[in-house]
Amino acid sequence: MIDRLARLPVLLLAPHSHCNCRCVMCDIWRASGREALSAAEVARLVPDMKRLAVERVVLTGGEALMHADLWTLCGHLRDAGVAITLLSTGVTLARDAAEVARFCDQVVLSVDGPPPIHDAIRRVRGAFDRLVHGVAALRSADGRVRIGGRCTVQHANVGALGDTVAAAHALELDDISFLAVDVASTAFNRPAGWAADRQAEVVVSASDLEVLERQLAELERDRAADFASGFIVESAEKLRRRLLWHFQAVHGLRPFPPQRCNAPWVSSVVEADGAVRPCFFHRVIGNLRDGGGLDAVLNGAEARSFRRSLDVSTDPTCRRCVCTLYREAAS
């Protein structure tokens, strides 16, 4: 892999550091500060984004819709000629539907299960109903926006994967994807990580593994059309690897499955305080606010040294990763 980046197809921006949910698997909502990337800071990124041929910006967080000047910020992104994906809890999507439709061609909503499970995981009363109204409002604003769902599989919803697919259909989403809950990294406002007892509250437990295996088998049997159409984004085989094999490895029953990922060479994450990471789970490699801009950080000595030394097949962070990215023809 090359250590100098000439192209960066995907840039993830966290415009706002806080969130409007209190999810059991995330501590972002516990953050005491309210960091935000200003629209002016993003405007200063545009020349570097053009130089690095950024194709898509993913607005992540925190909850991007909490940003006070998000649409000015998005205007600068549009000036850079990039497509915009919004990752969102959906809590305020109905309120913001018109502007989301104006700037974003893709929205990915957190869908943690059918209504009672979703609301319990989000710890927001009526959260699923807000998704219903938000999706309807966005469809009304512009039916061309692709709206998907993403489910984080954990102890609280491991027995409801089929019901989650049914909920995604009820929401009239375009697709639904699944990933394993991350409990081991320092991401999601967990700078010191989680203690073992806290991890155990959230992770799919050893006693849940039989339930998970049965759920996956039932999905493959009963939802063949959804796999074939791509409504369930992952193949049945990939879900076994991404979920069952991963959690089996967490409990020491097998090695972690091999990872195919080139995220640090084709993407980067800019956090609300200007910190730049090669992906969500690896350490900070610089900060935009220290001067020099995005290109300078990504092609600085620290970032290049990181990429030279990273072996995805053996790195412990990569081995346990729940959210890999691979793009062909990385340069």
JSON list of C-alpha atoms in Angstrom, two decimals, residues 109-297:
[
{"chain": "A", "resi": 109, "resn": "LEU", "atom": "CA", "xyz": [-30.91, 5.96, 9.56]},
{"chain": "A", "resi": 110, "resn": "SER", "atom": "CA", "xyz": [-30.23, 4.03, 12.73]},
{"chain": "A", "resi": 111, "resn": "VAL", "atom": "CA", "xyz": [-32.83, 1.27, 13.02]},
{"chain": "A", "resi": 112, "resn": "ASP", "atom": "CA", "xyz": [-32.25, -0.84, 16.12]},
{"chain": "A", "resi": 113, "resn": "GLY", "atom": "CA", "xyz": [-35.27, -3.12, 15.82]},
{"chain": "A", "resi": 114, "resn": "PRO", "atom": "CA", "xyz": [-39.06, -2.99, 15.88]},
{"chain": "A", "resi": 115, "resn": "PRO", "atom": "CA", "xyz": [-40.55, -0.02, 17.79]},
{"chain": "A", "resi": 116, "resn": "PRO", "atom": "CA", "xyz": [-40.25, -1.19, 21.43]},
{"chain": "A", "resi": 117, "resn": "ILE", "atom": "CA", "xyz": [-36.69, -2.43, 21.00]},
{"chain": "A", "resi": 118, "resn": "HIS", "atom": "CA", "xyz": [-35.61, 0.58, 18.96]},
{"chain": "A", "resi": 119, "resn": "ASP", "atom": "CA", "xyz": [-36.98, 3.01, 21.55]},
{"chain": "A", "resi": 120, "resn": "ALA", "atom": "CA", "xyz": [-35.41, 1.08, 24.43]},
{"chain": "A", "resi": 121, "resn": "ILE", "atom": "CA", "xyz": [-31.96, 1.06, 22.80]},
{"chain": "A", "resi": 122, "resn": "ARG", "atom": "CA", "xyz": [-32.20, 4.73, 21.80]},
{"chain": "A", "resi": 123, "resn": "ARG", "atom": "CA", "xyz": [-33.66, 5.62, 25.22]},
{"chain": "A", "resi": 124, "resn": "VAL", "atom": "CA", "xyz": [-35.90, 8.17, 23.53]},
{"chain": "A", "resi": 125, "resn": "ARG", "atom": "CA", "xyz": [-39.67, 7.80, 23.89]},
{"chain": "A", "resi": 126, "resn": "GLY", "atom": "CA", "xyz": [-41.35, 7.61, 20.50]},
{"chain": "A", "resi": 127, "resn": "ALA", "atom": "CA", "xyz": [-38.05, 7.41, 18.60]},
{"chain": "A", "resi": 128, "resn": "PHE", "atom": "CA", "xyz": [-39.39, 4.86, 16.10]},
{"chain": "A", "resi": 129, "resn": "ASP", "atom": "CA", "xyz": [-42.50, 6.95, 15.45]},
{"chain": "A", "resi": 130, "resn": "ARG", "atom": "CA", "xyz": [-40.20, 9.87, 14.68]},
{"chain": "A", "resi": 131, "resn": "LEU", "atom": "CA", "xyz": [-38.47, 7.67, 12.11]},
{"chain": "A", "resi": 132, "resn": "VAL", "atom": "CA", "xyz": [-41.84, 6.94, 10.52]},
{"chain": "A", "resi": 133, "resn": "HIS", "atom": "CA", "xyz": [-42.70, 10.63, 10.23]},
{"chain": "A", "resi": 134, "resn": "GLY", "atom": "CA", "xyz": [-39.18, 11.56, 9.14]},
{"chain": "A", "resi": 135, "resn": "VAL", "atom": "CA", "xyz": [-39.04, 9.04, 6.32]},
{"chain": "A", "resi": 136, "resn": "ALA", "atom": "CA", "xyz": [-42.49, 10.07, 5.11]},
{"chain": "A", "resi": 137, "resn": "ALA", "atom": "CA", "xyz": [-41.51, 13.74, 5.14]},
{"chain": "A", "resi": 138, "resn": "LEU", "atom": "CA", "xyz": [-38.30, 13.06, 3.25]},
{"chain": "A", "resi": 139, "resn": "ARG", "atom": "CA", "xyz": [-40.10, 10.94, 0.64]},
{"chain": "A", "resi": 140, "resn": "SER", "atom": "CA", "xyz": [-42.58, 13.77, 0.20]},
{"chain": "A", "resi": 141, "resn": "ALA", "atom": "CA", "xyz": [-39.78, 16.33, -0.16]},
{"chain": "A", "resi": 142, "resn": "ASP", "atom": "CA", "xyz": [-37.88, 14.33, -2.79]},
{"chain": "A", "resi": 143, "resn": "GLY", "atom": "CA", "xyz": [-38.55, 10.71, -3.66]},
{"chain": "A", "resi": 144, "resn": "ARG", "atom": "CA", "xyz": [-35.13, 10.39, -5.30]},
{"chain": "A", "resi": 145, "resn": "VAL", "atom": "CA", "xyz": [-33.20, 10.45, -2.01]},
{"chain": "A", "resi": 146, "resn": "ARG", "atom": "CA", "xyz": [-32.05, 6.93, -1.14]},
{"chain": "A", "resi": 147, "resn": "ILE", "atom": "CA", "xyz": [-32.99, 6.09, 2.45]},
{"chain": "A", "resi": 148, "resn": "GLY", "atom": "CA", "xyz": [-31.39, 3.11, 4.11]},
{"chain": "A", "resi": 149, "resn": "GLY", "atom": "CA", "xyz": [-31.26, 1.70, 7.61]},
{"chain": "A", "resi": 150, "resn": "ARG", "atom": "CA", "xyz": [-28.40, 0.39, 9.70]},
{"chain": "A", "resi": 151, "resn": "CYS", "atom": "CA", "xyz": [-28.86, -1.90, 12.68]},
{"chain": "A", "resi": 152, "resn": "THR", "atom": "CA", "xyz": [-26.18, -2.34, 15.34]},
{"chain": "A", "resi": 153, "resn": "VAL", "atom": "CA", "xyz": [-26.56, -5.90, 16.60]},
{"chain": "A", "resi": 154, "resn": "GLN", "atom": "CA", "xyz": [-26.19, -6.24, 20.36]},
{"chain": "A", "resi": 155, "resn": "HIS", "atom": "CA", "xyz": [-27.63, -8.05, 23.36]},
{"chain": "A", "resi": 156, "resn": "ALA", "atom": "CA", "xyz": [-30.87, -6.06, 23.33]},
{"chain": "A", "resi": 157, "resn": "ASN", "atom": "CA", "xyz": [-31.86, -6.88, 19.73]},
{"chain": "A", "resi": 158, "resn": "VAL", "atom": "CA", "xyz": [-30.03, -10.11, 18.86]},
{"chain": "A", "resi": 159, "resn": "GLY", "atom": "CA", "xyz": [-33.29, -12.06, 18.93]},
{"chain": "A", "resi": 160, "resn": "ALA", "atom": "CA", "xyz": [-35.13, -9.64, 16.64]},
{"chain": "A", "resi": 161, "resn": "LEU", "atom": "CA", "xyz": [-33.17, -9.55, 13.37]},
{"chain": "A", "resi": 162, "resn": "GLY", "atom": "CA", "xyz": [-36.11, -10.77, 11.31]},
{"chain": "A", "resi": 163, "resn": "ASP", "atom": "CA", "xyz": [-38.37, -8.26, 13.04]},
{"chain": "A", "resi": 164, "resn": "THR", "atom": "CA", "xyz": [-35.82, -5.55, 12.25]},
{"chain": "A", "resi": 165, "resn": "VAL", "atom": "CA", "xyz": [-36.04, -6.36, 8.54]},
{"chain": "A", "resi": 166, "resn": "ALA", "atom": "CA", "xyz": [-39.82, -6.23, 8.84]},
{"chain": "A", "resi": 167, "resn": "ALA", "atom": "CA", "xyz": [-39.53, -2.84, 10.56]},
{"chain": "A", "resi": 168, "resn": "ALA", "atom": "CA", "xyz": [-37.33, -1.58, 7.71]},
{"chain": "A", "resi": 169, "resn": "HIS", "atom": "CA", "xyz": [-40.03, -2.64, 5.24]},
{"chain": "A", "resi": 170, "resn": "ALA", "atom": "CA", "xyz": [-42.68, -0.93, 7.35]},
{"chain": "A", "resi": 171, "resn": "LEU", "atom": "CA", "xyz": [-40.63, 2.25, 7.24]},
{"chain": "A", "resi": 172, "resn": "GLU", "atom": "CA", "xyz": [-40.45, 1.87, 3.45]},
{"chain": "A", "resi": 173, "resn": "LEU", "atom": "CA", "xyz": [-36.67, 2.05, 3.46]},
{"chain": "A", "resi": 174, "resn": "ASP", "atom": "CA", "xyz": [-34.62, 1.17, 0.40]},
{"chain": "A", "resi": 175, "resn": "ASP", "atom": "CA", "xyz": [-32.38, -1.23, 2.30]},
{"chain": "A", "resi": 176, "resn": "ILE", "atom": "CA", "xyz": [-31.15, -2.37, 5.71]},
{"chain": "A", "resi": 177, "resn": "SER", "atom": "CA", "xyz": [-27.64, -3.36, 6.78]},
{"chain": "A", "resi": 178, "resn": "PHE", "atom": "CA", "xyz": [-26.29, -4.94, 9.94]},
{"chain": "A", "resi": 179, "resn": "LEU", "atom": "CA", "xyz": [-23.07, -4.59, 11.89]},
{"chain": "A", "resi": 180, "resn": "ALA", "atom": "CA", "xyz": [-21.83, -5.87, 15.22]},
{"chain": "A", "resi": 181, "resn": "VAL", "atom": "CA", "xyz": [-21.76, -3.55, 18.20]},
{"chain": "A", "resi": 182, "resn": "ASP", "atom": "CA", "xyz": [-18.33, -2.19, 19.07]},
{"chain": "A", "resi": 183, "resn": "VAL", "atom": "CA", "xyz": [-17.53, -2.45, 22.77]},
{"chain": "A", "resi": 184, "resn": "ALA", "atom": "CA", "xyz": [-13.75, -2.76, 22.75]},
{"chain": "A", "resi": 185, "resn": "SER", "atom": "CA", "xyz": [-12.46, 0.41, 21.08]},
{"chain": "A", "resi": 186, "resn": "THR", "atom": "CA", "xyz": [-12.04, 3.98, 22.31]},
{"chain": "A", "resi": 187, "resn": "ALA", "atom": "CA", "xyz": [-14.41, 5.34, 19.66]},
{"chain": "A", "resi": 188, "resn": "PHE", "atom": "CA", "xyz": [-17.83, 6.88, 20.42]},
{"chain": "A", "resi": 189, "resn": "ASN", "atom": "CA", "xyz": [-16.54, 9.12, 23.24]},
{"chain": "A", "resi": 190, "resn": "ARG", "atom": "CA", "xyz": [-14.88, 6.30, 25.18]},
{"chain": "A", "resi": 191, "resn": "PRO", "atom": "CA", "xyz": [-11.30, 7.58, 25.47]},
{"chain": "A", "resi": 192, "resn": "ALA", "atom": "CA", "xyz": [-10.47, 5.11, 28.23]},
{"chain": "A", "resi": 193, "resn": "GLY", "atom": "CA", "xyz": [-12.54, 2.30, 26.75]},
{"chain": "A", "resi": 194, "resn": "TRP", "atom": "CA", "xyz": [-15.22, 0.39, 28.62]},
{"chain": "A", "resi": 195, "resn": "ALA", "atom": "CA", "xyz": [-14.65, -1.82, 31.64]},
{"chain": "A", "resi": 196, "resn": "ALA", "atom": "CA", "xyz": [-15.43, -5.50, 31.20]},
{"chain": "A", "resi": 197, "resn": "ASP", "atom": "CA", "xyz": [-18.71, -5.31, 33.11]},
{"chain": "A", "resi": 198, "resn": "ARG", "atom": "CA", "xyz": [-19.95, -2.44, 30.92]},
{"chain": "A", "resi": 199, "resn": "GLN", "atom": "CA", "xyz": [-19.00, -4.35, 27.77]},
{"chain": "A", "resi": 200, "resn": "ALA", "atom": "CA", "xyz": [-20.89, -7.37, 29.04]},
{"chain": "A", "resi": 201, "resn": "GLU", "atom": "CA", "xyz": [-24.10, -5.35, 29.36]},
{"chain": "A", "resi": 202, "resn": "VAL", "atom": "CA", "xyz": [-24.13, -4.55, 25.64]},
{"chain": "A", "resi": 203, "resn": "VAL", "atom": "CA", "xyz": [-22.26, -7.22, 23.70]},
{"chain": "A", "resi": 204, "resn": "VAL", "atom": "CA", "xyz": [-23.95, -10.32, 22.31]},
{"chain": "A", "resi": 205, "resn": "SER", "atom": "CA", "xyz": [-23.22, -12.74, 25.14]},
{"chain": "A", "resi": 206, "resn": "ALA", "atom": "CA", "xyz": [-21.98, -16.30, 24.85]},
{"chain": "A", "resi": 207, "resn": "SER", "atom": "CA", "xyz": [-25.46, -17.50, 25.76]},
{"chain": "A", "resi": 208, "resn": "ASP", "atom": "CA", "xyz": [-26.87, -15.32, 22.94]},
{"chain": "A", "resi": 209, "resn": "LEU", "atom": "CA", "xyz": [-24.77, -17.02, 20.25]},
{"chain": "A", "resi": 210, "resn": "GLU", "atom": "CA", "xyz": [-27.27, -19.82, 19.68]},
{"chain": "A", "resi": 211, "resn": "VAL", "atom": "CA", "xyz": [-30.03, -17.22, 19.30]},
{"chain": "A", "resi": 212, "resn": "LEU", "atom": "CA", "xyz": [-27.92, -15.26, 16.80]},
{"chain": "A", "resi": 213, "resn": "GLU", "atom": "CA", "xyz": [-27.11, -18.36, 14.77]},
{"chain": "A", "resi": 214, "resn": "ARG", "atom": "CA", "xyz": [-30.80, -19.29, 14.64]},
{"chain": "A", "resi": 215, "resn": "GLN", "atom": "CA", "xyz": [-31.79, -15.75, 13.64]},
{"chain": "A", "resi": 216, "resn": "LEU", "atom": "CA", "xyz": [-29.29, -15.74, 10.78]},
{"chain": "A", "resi": 217, "resn": "ALA", "atom": "CA", "xyz": [-30.51, -19.13, 9.57]},
{"chain": "A", "resi": 218, "resn": "GLU", "atom": "CA", "xyz": [-34.11, -17.89, 9.66]},
{"chain": "A", "resi": 219, "resn": "LEU", "atom": "CA", "xyz": [-33.17, -14.76, 7.73]},
{"chain": "A", "resi": 220, "resn": "GLU", "atom": "CA", "xyz": [-31.49, -16.85, 5.05]},
{"chain": "A", "resi": 221, "resn": "ARG", "atom": "CA", "xyz": [-34.53, -19.16, 4.84]},
{"chain": "A", "resi": 222, "resn": "ASP", "atom": "CA", "xyz": [-37.35, -16.64, 5.14]},
{"chain": "A", "resi": 223, "resn": "ARG", "atom": "CA", "xyz": [-35.85, -13.52, 3.59]},
{"chain": "A", "resi": 224, "resn": "ALA", "atom": "CA", "xyz": [-34.28, -14.97, 0.44]},
{"chain": "A", "resi": 225, "resn": "ALA", "atom": "CA", "xyz": [-35.99, -12.36, -1.71]},
{"chain": "A", "resi": 226, "resn": "ASP", "atom": "CA", "xyz": [-34.57, -9.54, 0.44]},
{"chain": "A", "resi": 227, "resn": "PHE", "atom": "CA", "xyz": [-31.05, -10.93, 0.06]},
{"chain": "A", "resi": 228, "resn": "ALA", "atom": "CA", "xyz": [-31.52, -11.40, -3.67]},
{"chain": "A", "resi": 229, "resn": "SER", "atom": "CA", "xyz": [-32.85, -7.88, -4.21]},
{"chain": "A", "resi": 230, "resn": "GLY", "atom": "CA", "xyz": [-30.21, -6.23, -2.04]},
{"chain": "A", "resi": 231, "resn": "PHE", "atom": "CA", "xyz": [-32.80, -4.99, 0.46]},
{"chain": "A", "resi": 232, "resn": "ILE", "atom": "CA", "xyz": [-30.60, -6.74, 3.02]},
{"chain": "A", "resi": 233, "resn": "VAL", "atom": "CA", "xyz": [-27.31, -5.19, 1.98]},
{"chain": "A", "resi": 234, "resn": "GLU", "atom": "CA", "xyz": [-25.01, -7.98, 3.13]},
{"chain": "A", "resi": 235, "resn": "SER", "atom": "CA", "xyz": [-25.11, -11.52, 1.79]},
{"chain": "A", "resi": 236, "resn": "ALA", "atom": "CA", "xyz": [-26.08, -14.29, 4.20]},
{"chain": "A", "resi": 237, "resn": "GLU", "atom": "CA", "xyz": [-22.46, -15.43, 4.20]},
{"chain": "A", "resi": 238, "resn": "LYS", "atom": "CA", "xyz": [-21.21, -11.95, 5.00]},
{"chain": "A", "resi": 239, "resn": "LEU", "atom": "CA", "xyz": [-23.69, -11.63, 7.87]},
{"chain": "A", "resi": 240, "resn": "ARG", "atom": "CA", "xyz": [-22.42, -14.88, 9.38]},
{"chain": "A", "resi": 241, "resn": "ARG", "atom": "CA", "xyz": [-18.87, -13.60, 9.18]},
{"chain": "A", "resi": 242, "resn": "ARG", "atom": "CA", "xyz": [-19.69, -10.05, 10.32]},
{"chain": "A", "resi": 243, "resn": "LEU", "atom": "CA", "xyz": [-21.95, -11.08, 13.21]},
{"chain": "A", "resi": 244, "resn": "LEU", "atom": "CA", "xyz": [-21.75, -14.71, 14.30]},
{"chain": "A", "resi": 245, "resn": "TRP", "atom": "CA", "xyz": [-18.05, -15.26, 13.69]},
{"chain": "A", "resi": 246, "resn": "HIS", "atom": "CA", "xyz": [-17.18, -11.89, 15.18]},
{"chain": "A", "resi": 247, "resn": "PHE", "atom": "CA", "xyz": [-19.07, -12.50, 18.42]},
{"chain": "A", "resi": 248, "resn": "GLN", "atom": "CA", "xyz": [-17.75, -16.06, 18.63]},
{"chain": "A", "resi": 249, "resn": "ALA", "atom": "CA", "xyz": [-14.26, -14.56, 18.43]},
{"chain": "A", "resi": 250, "resn": "VAL", "atom": "CA", "xyz": [-15.12, -12.01, 21.12]},
{"chain": "A", "resi": 251, "resn": "HIS", "atom": "CA", "xyz": [-15.83, -14.95, 23.41]},
{"chain": "A", "resi": 252, "resn": "GLY", "atom": "CA", "xyz": [-12.64, -16.78, 22.43]},
{"chain": "A", "resi": 253, "resn": "LEU", "atom": "CA", "xyz": [-14.40, -19.54, 20.47]},
{"chain": "A", "resi": 254, "resn": "ARG", "atom": "CA", "xyz": [-12.60, -18.87, 17.18]},
{"chain": "A", "resi": 255, "resn": "PRO", "atom": "CA", "xyz": [-10.09, -16.39, 15.70]},
{"chain": "A", "resi": 256, "resn": "PHE", "atom": "CA", "xyz": [-11.46, -13.10, 14.47]},
{"chain": "A", "resi": 257, "resn": "PRO", "atom": "CA", "xyz": [-12.36, -13.44, 10.78]},
{"chain": "A", "resi": 258, "resn": "PRO", "atom": "CA", "xyz": [-9.86, -11.99, 8.28]},
{"chain": "A", "resi": 259, "resn": "GLN", "atom": "CA", "xyz": [-10.52, -8.36, 7.39]},
{"chain": "A", "resi": 260, "resn": "ARG", "atom": "CA", "xyz": [-10.47, -6.88, 3.92]},
{"chain": "A", "resi": 261, "resn": "CYS", "atom": "CA", "xyz": [-10.14, -3.16, 4.49]},
{"chain": "A", "resi": 262, "resn": "ASN", "atom": "CA", "xyz": [-8.26, -0.27, 2.94]},
{"chain": "A", "resi": 263, "resn": "ALA", "atom": "CA", "xyz": [-10.10, 2.53, 4.78]},
{"chain": "A", "resi": 264, "resn": "PRO", "atom": "CA", "xyz": [-6.94, 4.46, 5.79]},
{"chain": "A", "resi": 265, "resn": "TRP", "atom": "CA", "xyz": [-5.97, 4.70, 2.12]},
{"chain": "A", "resi": 266, "resn": "VAL", "atom": "CA", "xyz": [-9.35, 5.66, 0.64]},
{"chain": "A", "resi": 267, "resn": "SER", "atom": "CA", "xyz": [-11.09, 7.58, 3.44]},
{"chain": "A", "resi": 268, "resn": "SER", "atom": "CA", "xyz": [-10.55, 9.71, 6.50]},
{"chain": "A", "resi": 269, "resn": "VAL", "atom": "CA", "xyz": [-12.57, 10.99, 9.46]},
{"chain": "A", "resi": 270, "resn": "VAL", "atom": "CA", "xyz": [-12.62, 14.65, 10.57]},
{"chain": "A", "resi": 271, "resn": "GLU", "atom": "CA", "xyz": [-14.13, 15.11, 14.01]},
{"chain": "A", "resi": 272, "resn": "ALA", "atom": "CA", "xyz": [-16.02, 18.11, 15.34]},
{"chain": "A", "resi": 273, "resn": "ASP", "atom": "CA", "xyz": [-12.90, 19.46, 17.10]},
{"chain": "A", "resi": 274, "resn": "GLY", "atom": "CA", "xyz": [-10.85, 19.28, 13.90]},
{"chain": "A", "resi": 275, "resn": "ALA", "atom": "CA", "xyz": [-9.08, 16.03, 14.80]},
{"chain": "A", "resi": 276, "resn": "VAL", "atom": "CA", "xyz": [-8.28, 13.81, 11.84]},
{"chain": "A", "resi": 277, "resn": "ARG", "atom": "CA", "xyz": [-8.28, 10.02, 12.04]},
{"chain": "A", "resi": 278, "resn": "PRO", "atom": "CA", "xyz": [-7.56, 7.41, 9.37]},
{"chain": "A", "resi": 279, "resn": "CYS", "atom": "CA", "xyz": [-10.83, 5.70, 10.39]},
{"chain": "A", "resi": 280, "resn": "PHE", "atom": "CA", "xyz": [-13.21, 5.75, 13.36]},
{"chain": "A", "resi": 281, "resn": "PHE", "atom": "CA", "xyz": [-11.15, 3.35, 15.44]},
{"chain": "A", "resi": 282, "resn": "HIS", "atom": "CA", "xyz": [-7.50, 4.34, 15.00]},
{"chain": "A", "resi": 283, "resn": "ARG", "atom": "CA", "xyz": [-5.66, 7.15, 16.76]},
{"chain": "A", "resi": 284, "resn": "VAL", "atom": "CA", "xyz": [-5.69, 10.82, 15.77]},
{"chain": "A", "resi": 285, "resn": "ILE", "atom": "CA", "xyz": [-3.03, 11.65, 13.15]},
{"chain": "A", "resi": 286, "resn": "GLY", "atom": "CA", "xyz": [-3.38, 15.44, 13.19]},
{"chain": "A", "resi": 287, "resn": "ASN", "atom": "CA", "xyz": [-5.75, 18.36, 13.53]},
{"chain": "A", "resi": 288, "resn": "LEU", "atom": "CA", "xyz": [-7.04, 20.78, 10.92]},
{"chain": "A", "resi": 289, "resn": "ARG", "atom": "CA", "xyz": [-6.87, 23.63, 13.42]},
{"chain": "A", "resi": 290, "resn": "ASP", "atom": "CA", "xyz": [-3.11, 23.27, 13.77]},
{"chain": "A", "resi": 291, "resn": "GLY", "atom": "CA", "xyz": [-2.76, 24.73, 10.28]},
{"chain": "A", "resi": 292, "resn": "GLY", "atom": "CA", "xyz": [-1.91, 23.34, 6.89]},
{"chain": "A", "resi": 293, "resn": "GLY", "atom": "CA", "xyz": [-5.29, 21.86, 5.99]},
{"chain": "A", "resi": 294, "resn": "LEU", "atom": "CA", "xyz": [-6.55, 18.39, 5.20]},
{"chain": "A", "resi": 295, "resn": "ASP", "atom": "CA", "xyz": [-3.96, 17.46, 2.58]},
{"chain": "A", "resi": 296, "resn": "ALA", "atom": "CA", "xyz": [-1.15, 18.54, 4.89]},
{"chain": "A", "resi": 297, "resn": "VAL", "atom": "CA", "xyz": [-2.47, 16.34, 7.71]}
]
